[in-house]
Short mmCIF file of C-alpha atoms in Angstrom, two decimals:
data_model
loop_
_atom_site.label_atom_id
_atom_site.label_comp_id
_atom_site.label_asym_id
_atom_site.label_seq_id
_atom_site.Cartn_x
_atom_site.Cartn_y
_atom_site.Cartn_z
CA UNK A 24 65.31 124.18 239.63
CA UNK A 25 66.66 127.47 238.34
CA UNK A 26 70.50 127.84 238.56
CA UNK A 27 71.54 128.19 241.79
CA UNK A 28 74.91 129.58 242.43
CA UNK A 29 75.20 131.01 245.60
CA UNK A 30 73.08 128.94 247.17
CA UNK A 31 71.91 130.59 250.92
CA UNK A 32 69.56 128.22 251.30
CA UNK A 33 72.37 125.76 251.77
CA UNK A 34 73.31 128.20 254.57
CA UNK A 35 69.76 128.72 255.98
CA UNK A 36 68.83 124.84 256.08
CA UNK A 37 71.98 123.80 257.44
CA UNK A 38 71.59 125.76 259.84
CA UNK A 39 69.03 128.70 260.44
CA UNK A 40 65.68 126.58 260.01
CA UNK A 41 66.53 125.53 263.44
CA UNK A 42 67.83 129.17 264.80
CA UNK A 43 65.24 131.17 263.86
CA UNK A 44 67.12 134.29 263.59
CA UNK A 45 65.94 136.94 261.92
CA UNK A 46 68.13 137.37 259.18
CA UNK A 47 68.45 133.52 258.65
CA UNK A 48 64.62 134.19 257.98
CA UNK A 49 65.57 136.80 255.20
CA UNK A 50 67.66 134.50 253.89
CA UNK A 51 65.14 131.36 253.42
CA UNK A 52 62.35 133.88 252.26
CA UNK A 53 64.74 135.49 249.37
CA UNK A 54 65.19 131.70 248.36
CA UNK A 55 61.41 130.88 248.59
CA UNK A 56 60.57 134.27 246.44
CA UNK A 57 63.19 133.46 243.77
CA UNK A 58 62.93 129.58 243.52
CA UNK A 59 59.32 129.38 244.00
CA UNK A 60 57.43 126.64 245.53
CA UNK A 61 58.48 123.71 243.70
CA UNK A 62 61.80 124.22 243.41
CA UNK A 63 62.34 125.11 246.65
CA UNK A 64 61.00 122.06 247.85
CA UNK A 65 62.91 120.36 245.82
CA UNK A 66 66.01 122.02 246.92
CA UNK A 67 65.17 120.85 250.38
CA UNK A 68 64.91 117.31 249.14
CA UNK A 69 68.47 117.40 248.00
CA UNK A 70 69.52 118.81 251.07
CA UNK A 71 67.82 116.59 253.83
CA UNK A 72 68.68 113.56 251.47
CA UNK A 73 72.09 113.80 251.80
CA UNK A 74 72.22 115.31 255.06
CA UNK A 75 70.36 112.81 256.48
CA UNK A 76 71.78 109.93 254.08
CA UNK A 77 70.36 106.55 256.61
CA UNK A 78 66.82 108.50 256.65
CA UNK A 79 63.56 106.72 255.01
CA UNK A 80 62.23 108.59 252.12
CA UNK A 81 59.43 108.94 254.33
CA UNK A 82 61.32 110.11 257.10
CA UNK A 83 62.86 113.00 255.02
CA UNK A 84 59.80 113.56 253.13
CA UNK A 85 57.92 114.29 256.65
CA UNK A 86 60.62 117.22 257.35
CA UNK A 87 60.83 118.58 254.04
CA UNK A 88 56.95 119.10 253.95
CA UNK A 89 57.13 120.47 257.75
CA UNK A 90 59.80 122.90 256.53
CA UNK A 91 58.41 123.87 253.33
CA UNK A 92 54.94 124.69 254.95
CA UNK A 93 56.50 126.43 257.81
CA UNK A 94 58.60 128.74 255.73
CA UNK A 95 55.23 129.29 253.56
CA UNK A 96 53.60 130.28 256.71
CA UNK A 97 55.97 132.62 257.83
CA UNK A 98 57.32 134.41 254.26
CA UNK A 99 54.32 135.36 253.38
CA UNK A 100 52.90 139.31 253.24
CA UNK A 101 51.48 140.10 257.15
CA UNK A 102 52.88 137.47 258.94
CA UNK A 103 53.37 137.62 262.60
CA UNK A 104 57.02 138.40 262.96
CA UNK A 105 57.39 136.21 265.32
CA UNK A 106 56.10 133.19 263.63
CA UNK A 107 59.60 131.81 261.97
CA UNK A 108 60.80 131.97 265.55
CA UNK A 109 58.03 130.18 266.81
CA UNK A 110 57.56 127.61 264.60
CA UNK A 111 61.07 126.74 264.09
CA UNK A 112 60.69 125.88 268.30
CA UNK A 113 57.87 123.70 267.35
CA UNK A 114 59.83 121.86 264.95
CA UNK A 115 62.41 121.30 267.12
CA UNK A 116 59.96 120.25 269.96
CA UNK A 117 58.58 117.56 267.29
CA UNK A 118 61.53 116.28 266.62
CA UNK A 119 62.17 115.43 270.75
CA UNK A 120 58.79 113.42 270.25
CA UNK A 121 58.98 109.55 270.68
CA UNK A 122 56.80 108.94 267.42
CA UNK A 123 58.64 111.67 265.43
CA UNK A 124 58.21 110.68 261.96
CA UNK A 125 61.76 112.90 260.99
CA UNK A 126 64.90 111.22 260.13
CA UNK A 127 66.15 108.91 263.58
CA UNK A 128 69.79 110.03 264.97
CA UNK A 129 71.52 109.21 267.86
CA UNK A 130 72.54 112.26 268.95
CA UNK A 131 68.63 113.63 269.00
CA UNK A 132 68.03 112.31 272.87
CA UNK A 133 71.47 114.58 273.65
CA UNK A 134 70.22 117.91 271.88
CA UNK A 135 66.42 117.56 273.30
CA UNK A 136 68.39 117.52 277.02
CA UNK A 137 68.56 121.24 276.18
CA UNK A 138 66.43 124.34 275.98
CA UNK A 139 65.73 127.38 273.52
CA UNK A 140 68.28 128.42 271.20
CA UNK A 141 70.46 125.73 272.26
CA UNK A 142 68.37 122.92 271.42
CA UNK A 143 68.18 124.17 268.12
CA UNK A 144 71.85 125.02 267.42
CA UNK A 145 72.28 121.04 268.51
CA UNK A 146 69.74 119.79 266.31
CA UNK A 147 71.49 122.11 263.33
CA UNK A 148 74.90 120.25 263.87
CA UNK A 149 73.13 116.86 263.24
CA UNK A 150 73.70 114.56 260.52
CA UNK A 151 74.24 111.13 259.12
CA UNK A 152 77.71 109.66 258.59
CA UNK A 153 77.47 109.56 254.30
CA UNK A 154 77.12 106.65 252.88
CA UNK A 155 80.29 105.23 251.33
CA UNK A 156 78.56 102.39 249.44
CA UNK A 157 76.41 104.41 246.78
CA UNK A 158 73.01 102.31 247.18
CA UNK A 159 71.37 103.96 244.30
CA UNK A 160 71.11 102.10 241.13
CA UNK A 161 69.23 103.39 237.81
CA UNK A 162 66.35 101.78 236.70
CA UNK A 163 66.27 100.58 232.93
CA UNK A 164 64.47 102.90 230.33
CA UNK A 165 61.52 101.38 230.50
CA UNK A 166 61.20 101.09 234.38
CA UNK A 167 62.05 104.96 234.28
CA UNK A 168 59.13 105.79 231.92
CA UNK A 169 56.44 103.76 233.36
CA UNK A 170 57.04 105.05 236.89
CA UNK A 171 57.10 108.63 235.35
CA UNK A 172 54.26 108.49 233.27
CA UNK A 173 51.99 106.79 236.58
CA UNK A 174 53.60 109.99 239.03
CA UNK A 175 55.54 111.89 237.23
CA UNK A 176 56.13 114.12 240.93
CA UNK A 177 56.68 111.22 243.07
CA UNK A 178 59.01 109.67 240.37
CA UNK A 179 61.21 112.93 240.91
CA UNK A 180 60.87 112.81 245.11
CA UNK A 181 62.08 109.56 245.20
CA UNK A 182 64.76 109.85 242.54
CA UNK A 183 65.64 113.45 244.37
CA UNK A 184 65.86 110.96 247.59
CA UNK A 185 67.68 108.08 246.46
CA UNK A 186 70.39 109.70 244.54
CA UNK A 187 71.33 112.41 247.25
CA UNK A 188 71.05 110.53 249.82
CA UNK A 189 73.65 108.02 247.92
CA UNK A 190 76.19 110.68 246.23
CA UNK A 191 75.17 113.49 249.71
CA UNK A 192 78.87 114.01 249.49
CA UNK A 193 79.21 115.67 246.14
CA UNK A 194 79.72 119.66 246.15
CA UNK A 195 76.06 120.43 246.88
CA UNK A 196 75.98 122.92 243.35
CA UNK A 197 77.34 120.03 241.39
CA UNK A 198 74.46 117.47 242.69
CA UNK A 199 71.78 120.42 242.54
CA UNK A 200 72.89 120.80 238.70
CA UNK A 201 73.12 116.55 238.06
CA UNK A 202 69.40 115.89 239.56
CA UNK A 203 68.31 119.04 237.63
CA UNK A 204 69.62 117.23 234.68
CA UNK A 205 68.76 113.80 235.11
CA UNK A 206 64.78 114.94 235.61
CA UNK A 207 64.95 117.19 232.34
CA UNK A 208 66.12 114.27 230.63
CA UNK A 209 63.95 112.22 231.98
CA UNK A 210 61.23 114.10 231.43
CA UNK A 211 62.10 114.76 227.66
CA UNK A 212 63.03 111.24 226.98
CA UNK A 213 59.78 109.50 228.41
CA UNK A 214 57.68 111.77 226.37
CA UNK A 215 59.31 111.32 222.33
CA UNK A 216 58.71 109.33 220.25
CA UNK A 217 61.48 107.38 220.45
CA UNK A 218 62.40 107.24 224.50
CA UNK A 219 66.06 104.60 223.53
CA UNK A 220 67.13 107.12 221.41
CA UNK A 221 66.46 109.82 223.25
CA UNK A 222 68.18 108.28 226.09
CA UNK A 223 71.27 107.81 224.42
CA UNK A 224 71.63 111.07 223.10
CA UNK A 225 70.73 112.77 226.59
CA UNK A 226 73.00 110.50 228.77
CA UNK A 227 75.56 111.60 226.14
CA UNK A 228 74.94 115.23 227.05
CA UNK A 229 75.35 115.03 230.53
CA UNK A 230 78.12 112.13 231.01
CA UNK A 231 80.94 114.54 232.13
CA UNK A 232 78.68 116.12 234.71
CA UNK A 233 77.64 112.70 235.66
CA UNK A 234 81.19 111.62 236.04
CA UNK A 235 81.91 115.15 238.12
CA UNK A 236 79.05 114.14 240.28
CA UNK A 237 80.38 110.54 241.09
CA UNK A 238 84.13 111.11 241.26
CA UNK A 239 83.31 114.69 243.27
CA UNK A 240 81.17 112.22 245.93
CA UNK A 241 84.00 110.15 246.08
CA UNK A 242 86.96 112.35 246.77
CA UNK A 243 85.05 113.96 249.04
CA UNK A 244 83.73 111.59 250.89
CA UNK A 245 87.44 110.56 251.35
CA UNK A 246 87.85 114.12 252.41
CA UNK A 247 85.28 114.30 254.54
CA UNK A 248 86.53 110.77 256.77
CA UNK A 249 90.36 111.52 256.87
CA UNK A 250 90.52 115.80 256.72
CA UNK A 251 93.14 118.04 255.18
CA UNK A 252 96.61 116.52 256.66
CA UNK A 253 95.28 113.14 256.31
CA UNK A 254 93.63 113.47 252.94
CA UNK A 255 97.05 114.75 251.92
CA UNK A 256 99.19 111.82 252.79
CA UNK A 257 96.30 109.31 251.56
CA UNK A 258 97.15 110.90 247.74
CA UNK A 259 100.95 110.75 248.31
CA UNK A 260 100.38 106.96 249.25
CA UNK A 261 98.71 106.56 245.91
CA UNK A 262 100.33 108.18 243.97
CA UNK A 263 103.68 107.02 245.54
CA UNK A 264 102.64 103.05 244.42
CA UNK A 265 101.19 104.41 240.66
CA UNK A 266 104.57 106.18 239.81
CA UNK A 267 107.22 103.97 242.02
CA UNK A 268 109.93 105.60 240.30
CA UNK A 269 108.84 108.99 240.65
CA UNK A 270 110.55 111.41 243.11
CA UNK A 271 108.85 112.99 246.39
CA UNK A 272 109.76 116.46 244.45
CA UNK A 273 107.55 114.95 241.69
CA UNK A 274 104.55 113.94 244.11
CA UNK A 275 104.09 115.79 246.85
CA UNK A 276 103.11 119.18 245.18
CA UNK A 277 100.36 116.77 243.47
CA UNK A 278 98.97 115.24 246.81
CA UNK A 279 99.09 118.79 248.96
CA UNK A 280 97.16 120.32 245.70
CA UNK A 281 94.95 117.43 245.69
CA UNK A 282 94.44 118.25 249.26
CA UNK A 283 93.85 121.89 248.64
CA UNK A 284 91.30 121.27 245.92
CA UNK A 285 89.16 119.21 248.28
CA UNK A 286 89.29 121.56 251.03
CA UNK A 287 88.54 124.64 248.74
CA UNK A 288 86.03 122.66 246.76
CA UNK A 289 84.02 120.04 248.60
CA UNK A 290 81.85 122.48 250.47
CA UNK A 291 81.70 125.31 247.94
CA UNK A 292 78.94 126.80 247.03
CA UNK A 293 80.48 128.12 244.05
CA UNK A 294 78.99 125.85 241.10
CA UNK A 295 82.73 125.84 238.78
CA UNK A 296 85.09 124.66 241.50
CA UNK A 297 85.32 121.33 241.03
CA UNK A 298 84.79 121.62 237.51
CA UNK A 299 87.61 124.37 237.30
CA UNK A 300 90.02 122.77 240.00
CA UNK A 301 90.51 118.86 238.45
CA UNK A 302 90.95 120.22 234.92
CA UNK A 303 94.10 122.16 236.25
CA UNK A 304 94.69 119.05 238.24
CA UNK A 305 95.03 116.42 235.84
CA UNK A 306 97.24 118.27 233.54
CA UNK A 307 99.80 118.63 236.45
CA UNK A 308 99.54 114.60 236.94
CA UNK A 309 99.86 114.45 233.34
CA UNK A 310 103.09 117.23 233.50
CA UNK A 311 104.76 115.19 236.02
CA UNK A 312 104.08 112.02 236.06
CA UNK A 313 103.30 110.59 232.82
CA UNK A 314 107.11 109.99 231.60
CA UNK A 315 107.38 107.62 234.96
CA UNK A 316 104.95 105.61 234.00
CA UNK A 317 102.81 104.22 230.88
CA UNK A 318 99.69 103.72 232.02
CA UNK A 319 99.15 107.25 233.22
CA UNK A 320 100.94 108.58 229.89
CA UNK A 321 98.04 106.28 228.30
CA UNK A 322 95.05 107.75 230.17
CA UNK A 323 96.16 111.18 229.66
CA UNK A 324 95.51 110.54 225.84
CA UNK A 325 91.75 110.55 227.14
CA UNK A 326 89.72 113.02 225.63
CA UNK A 327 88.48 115.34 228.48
CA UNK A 328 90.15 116.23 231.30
CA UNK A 329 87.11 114.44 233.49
CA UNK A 330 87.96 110.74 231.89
CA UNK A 331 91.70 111.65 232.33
CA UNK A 332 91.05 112.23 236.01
CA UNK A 333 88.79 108.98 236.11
CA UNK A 334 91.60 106.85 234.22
CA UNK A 335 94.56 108.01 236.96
CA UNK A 336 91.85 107.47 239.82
CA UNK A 337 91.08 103.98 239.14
CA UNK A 338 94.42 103.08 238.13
CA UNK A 339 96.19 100.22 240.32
CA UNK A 340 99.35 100.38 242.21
CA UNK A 341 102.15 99.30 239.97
CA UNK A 342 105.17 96.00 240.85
CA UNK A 343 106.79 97.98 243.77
CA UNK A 344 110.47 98.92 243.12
CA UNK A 345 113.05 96.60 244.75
CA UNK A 346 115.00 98.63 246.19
CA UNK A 347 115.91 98.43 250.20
CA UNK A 348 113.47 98.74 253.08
CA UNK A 349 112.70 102.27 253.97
CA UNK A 350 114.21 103.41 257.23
CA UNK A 351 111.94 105.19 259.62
CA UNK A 352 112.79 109.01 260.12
CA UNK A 353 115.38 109.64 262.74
CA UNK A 354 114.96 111.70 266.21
CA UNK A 355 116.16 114.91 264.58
CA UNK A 356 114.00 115.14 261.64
CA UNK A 357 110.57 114.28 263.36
CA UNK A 358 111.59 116.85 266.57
CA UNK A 359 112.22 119.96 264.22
CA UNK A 360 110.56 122.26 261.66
CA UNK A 361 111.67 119.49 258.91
CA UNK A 362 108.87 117.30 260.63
CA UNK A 363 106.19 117.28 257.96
CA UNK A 364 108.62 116.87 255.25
CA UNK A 365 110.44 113.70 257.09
CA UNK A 366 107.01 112.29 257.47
CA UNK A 367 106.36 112.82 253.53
CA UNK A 368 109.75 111.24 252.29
CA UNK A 369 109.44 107.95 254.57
CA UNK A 370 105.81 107.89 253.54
CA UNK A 371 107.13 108.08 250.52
CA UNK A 372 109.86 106.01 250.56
CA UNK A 373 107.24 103.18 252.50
CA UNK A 374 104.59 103.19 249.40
CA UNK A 375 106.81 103.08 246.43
CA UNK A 376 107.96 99.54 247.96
CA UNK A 377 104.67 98.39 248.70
CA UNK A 378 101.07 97.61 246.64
CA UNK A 379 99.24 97.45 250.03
CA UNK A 380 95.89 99.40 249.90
CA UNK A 381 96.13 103.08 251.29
CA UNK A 382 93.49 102.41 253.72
CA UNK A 383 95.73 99.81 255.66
CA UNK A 384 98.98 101.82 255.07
CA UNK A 385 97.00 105.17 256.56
CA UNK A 386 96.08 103.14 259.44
CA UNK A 387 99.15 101.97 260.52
CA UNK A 388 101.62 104.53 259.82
CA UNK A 389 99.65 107.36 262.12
CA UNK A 390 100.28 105.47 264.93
CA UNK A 391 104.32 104.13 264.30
CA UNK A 392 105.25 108.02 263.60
CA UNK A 393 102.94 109.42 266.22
CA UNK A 394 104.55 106.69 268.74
CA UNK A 395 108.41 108.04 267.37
CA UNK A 396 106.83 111.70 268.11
CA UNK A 397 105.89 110.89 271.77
CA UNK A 398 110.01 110.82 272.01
CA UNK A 399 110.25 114.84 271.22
CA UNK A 400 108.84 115.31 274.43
CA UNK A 401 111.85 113.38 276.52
CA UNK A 402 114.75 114.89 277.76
CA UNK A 403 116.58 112.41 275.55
CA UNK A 404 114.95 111.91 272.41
CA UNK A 405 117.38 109.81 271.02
CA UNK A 406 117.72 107.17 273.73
CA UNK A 407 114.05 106.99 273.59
CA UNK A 408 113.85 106.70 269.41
CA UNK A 409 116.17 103.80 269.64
CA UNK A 410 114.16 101.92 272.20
CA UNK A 411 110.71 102.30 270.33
CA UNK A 412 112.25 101.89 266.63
CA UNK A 413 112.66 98.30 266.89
CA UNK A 414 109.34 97.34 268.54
CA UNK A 415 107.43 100.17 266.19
CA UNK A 416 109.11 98.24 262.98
CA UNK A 417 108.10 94.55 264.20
CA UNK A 418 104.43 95.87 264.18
CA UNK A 419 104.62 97.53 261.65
CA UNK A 420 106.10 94.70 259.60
CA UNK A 421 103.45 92.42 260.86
CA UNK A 422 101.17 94.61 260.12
CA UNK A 423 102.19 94.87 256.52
CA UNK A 424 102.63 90.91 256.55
CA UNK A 425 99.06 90.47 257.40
CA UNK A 426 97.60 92.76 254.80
CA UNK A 427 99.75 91.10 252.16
CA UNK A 428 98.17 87.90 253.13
CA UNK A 429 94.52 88.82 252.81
CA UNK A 430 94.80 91.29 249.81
CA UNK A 431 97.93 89.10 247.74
CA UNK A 432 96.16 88.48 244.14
CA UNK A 433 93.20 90.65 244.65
CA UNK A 434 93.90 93.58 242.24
CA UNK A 435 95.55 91.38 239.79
CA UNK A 436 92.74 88.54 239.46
CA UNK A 437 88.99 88.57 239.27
CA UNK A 438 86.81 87.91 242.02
CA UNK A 439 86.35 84.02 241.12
CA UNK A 440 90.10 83.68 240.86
CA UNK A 441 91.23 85.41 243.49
CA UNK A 442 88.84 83.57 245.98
CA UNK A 443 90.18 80.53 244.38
CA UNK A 444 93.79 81.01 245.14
CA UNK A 445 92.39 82.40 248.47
CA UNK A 446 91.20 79.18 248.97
CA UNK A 447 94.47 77.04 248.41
CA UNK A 448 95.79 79.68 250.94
CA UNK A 449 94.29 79.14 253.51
CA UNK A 450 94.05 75.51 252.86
CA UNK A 451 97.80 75.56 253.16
CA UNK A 452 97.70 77.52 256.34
CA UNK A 453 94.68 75.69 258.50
CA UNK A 454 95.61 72.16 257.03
CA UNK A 455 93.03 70.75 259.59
CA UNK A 456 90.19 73.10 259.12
CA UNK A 457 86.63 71.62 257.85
CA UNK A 458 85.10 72.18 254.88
CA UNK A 459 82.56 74.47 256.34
CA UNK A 460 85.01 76.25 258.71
CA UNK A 461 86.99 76.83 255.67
CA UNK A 462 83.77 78.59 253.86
CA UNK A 463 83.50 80.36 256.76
CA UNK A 464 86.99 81.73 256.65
CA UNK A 465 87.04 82.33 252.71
CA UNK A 466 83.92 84.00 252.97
CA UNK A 467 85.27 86.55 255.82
CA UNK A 468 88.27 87.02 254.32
CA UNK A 469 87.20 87.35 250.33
CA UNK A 470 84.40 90.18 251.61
CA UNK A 471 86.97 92.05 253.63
CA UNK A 472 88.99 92.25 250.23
CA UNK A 473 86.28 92.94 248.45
CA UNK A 474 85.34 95.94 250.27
CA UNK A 475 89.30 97.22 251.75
CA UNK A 476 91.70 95.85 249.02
CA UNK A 477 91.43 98.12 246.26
CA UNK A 478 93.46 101.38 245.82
CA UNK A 479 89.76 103.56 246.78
CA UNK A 480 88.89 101.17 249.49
CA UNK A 481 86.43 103.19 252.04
CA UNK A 482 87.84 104.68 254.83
CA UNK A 483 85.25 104.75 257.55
CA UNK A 484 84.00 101.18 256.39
CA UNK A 485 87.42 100.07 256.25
CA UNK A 486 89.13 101.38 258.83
CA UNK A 487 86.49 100.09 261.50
CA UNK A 488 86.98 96.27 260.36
CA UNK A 489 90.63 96.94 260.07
CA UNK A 490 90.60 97.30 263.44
CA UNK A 491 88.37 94.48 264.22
CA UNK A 492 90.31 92.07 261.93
CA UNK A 493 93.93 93.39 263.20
CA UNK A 494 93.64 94.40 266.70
CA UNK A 495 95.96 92.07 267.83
CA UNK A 496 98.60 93.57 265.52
CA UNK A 497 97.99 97.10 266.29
CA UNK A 498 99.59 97.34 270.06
CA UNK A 499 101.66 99.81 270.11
#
């Protein structure tokens, strides 16, 4: 694919396949003349792979050759001008078919209630939620040359597939540029003389953009689940329980910038944002943060800024400070301008205490402060603040009780041990429970941890079997 930096095609499939407007039209034909044919099927790939992330390769593969063929059609010299309009209706009319072989999404029978533009601008808006367990996994050498050499085409459609439909939340210039990548390697390696050493050399090459592409998917993703205000007080939990001893002056420029980044950078079409922004990033975590604590001091001795950012990221919460229990913000704070900063210190002031995953923490401390915000709206705020506090910290100490009990040992043990002390755990607590019932109740419990006890736990995943697993808990 040639370098594609402004990308209008991202634009024009997003949105204007389905329109049909003339301009949108312009747009797609520019990007067929200038790509080509290849490429711009290709491009397509990426994009209905990760837009449509639960899709079958076959599924996605049936749109992107409808597409393709219908832009074709309708780009080329003496076509009837109203042939993009009408054939993007067809393809919309296909897609209300029972037997439509496109990607299958629940909001499809909603969108093909309507007519006309309509329809179309509703079909446009759809996509898949994106896939927080990356399902793709790379073949070995060998496996990668033997399916290349027997298709070398429908080796790169179904890598094109598998890894955008598993990393669709990367910047879409940054996984453009990756997949370009990967396939020139590929394509180099499976052809020398020597393919291993080839390999090594090329991965070698392109490990930093590999890492952007992975850590960008990541973050993003994040992004994408909890938006700005959220995403912001997810990176002050974090970075709260890496540098306990740290100051909110110290951390809360780093989570609103981390928060900034992601907002400026996640859907950019501009290929160096990312690649600009964490750079910048790092050395600020590095700046502030690294005297507070060793193990961030030690990763920013890494040599890029890329494996400095992936050394913080991964890092675990540290021992929490002992220090006493943070006091929820009082009536005046919450009711005034000094809101968002009163939410930030007792956030704060919460995490630094605590080694309790963010996912849990972000779940439960939305609804205490938004239940202590319902009391601006009284004629007596006060009166009302001093009736809820009480019940709001019972729950929330329950809450926090819980968590400690299914995620104690977890970060600090590997899987085998920590299912092991698990194990004597709940032996201690359900003294009469059978052996199997006590499978049963390891194996629910050691998979929930797996999956929602780390410092990057999921949020979508996670916060939907938080609330199955804690629902008494969370009455407020």
């Amino acid at each position: 694919m040639k370098k594609v930096l402004v990308l209008l095609l991202a634009i024009a499939f997003g949105n204007a396949l389905e329109r049909g407007r003339d301009y949108e039209k312009d747009k797609v034909c520019k990007e067929l003349a200038m790509l080509g044919r290849e490429d711009f099927r290709s491009l397509a790939l990426v994009l209905y792979s990760r837009k449509f992330s639960s899709g079958t390769f076959e599924q996605v593969s049936h749109l992107v050759e409808d597409v393709v063929s219908l832009t074709e059609e309708c780009c080329a010299k003496g076509a009837d001008p109203d042939c993009y309009d009408t054939r993007t209706t067809e393809l919309s009319v296909k897609s209300c078919e029972s037997d439509a072989p496109y990607p299958v999404h629940p909001g499809t029978p909603e969108c093909c209630s309507k007519e006309g533009l309509e329809r179309k601008l509703c079909m446009a808006s759809l996509k898949h939620q994106p896939q927080e367990f990356p399902t793709y996994v790379e073949p070995t050498n060998d496996e990668i040359c033997e399916a290349f050499r027997k298709d070398p085409k429908g080796f790169a459609d179904q890598f094109l597939y598998e890894y955008s439909s598993s990393y669709g939340q990367a910047p879409l210039p940054i996984l453009v540029s990756y997949t370009k990548s990967y396939l020139s390697m590929v394509g180099s390696c499976c052809t020398s003389a020597n393919p291993t050493i080839c390999f090594l050399k090329e991965r070698l090459q392109i490990k930093q953009l590999s890492l952007l592409t992975s850590m960008s998917n990541r973050v993003c993703s994040q992004y994408a689940a909890y938006g700005k205000e959220k995403s912001r007080l997810s990176h002050l939990i974090k970075l709260a329980q890496k540098a306990p001893t740290a100051q909110l002056e110290h951390v809360l420029p780093l989570a609103e910038g981390a928060a900034n980044i992601l907002e400026r950078c996640c859907e950019s079409t501009s290929e160096d944002c990312m690649a600009k922004e964490l750079p910048e990033y790092t050395a600020k975590i590095c700046d502030n943060l690294s005297t507070m604590n060793s193990k961030i001091k030690d990763c920013c001795q890494e040599k890029t800024p890329m494996d400095i950012f992936v050394c913080t990221y991964f890092m675990q919460a540290l021992q929490p400070t002992q220090v006493p229990a943070a006091e929820l913000p009082i009536t005046q704070d919450l009711c005034n301008q000094r809101k968002t900063k009163a939410v930030a210190q007792y956030a704060f002031e919460l995490n630094r205490r605590t080694n309790i995953p963010e996912v849990f923490l972000s779940k439960i401390l939305e609804p205490t402060l938004k239940g202590l915000s319902e009391c601006c709206d009284f004629q007596d705020p006060t009166t009302c603040f001093n009736d809820k506090t009480p019940q709001l910290t019972t729950v929330l100490n329950s809450f926090l009780g819980k968590v400690h009990e299914i995620c104690a040992d977890y970060s600090e043990n590997t899987f085998t041990e920590y299912k092991k002390k698990l194990t004597e755990r709940l032996r201690a607590k359900y003294p009469d429970a059978t052996p199997e019932e006590l499978d049963v109740l390891v194996y629910r419990n050691s998979d929930f941890a797996s999956k929602c006890c780390s410092i990057n736990s999921p949020p979508l995943y996670c916060d939907s079997v938080i609330e199955n697993e804690m629902k008494d808990i969370l009455q407020f």
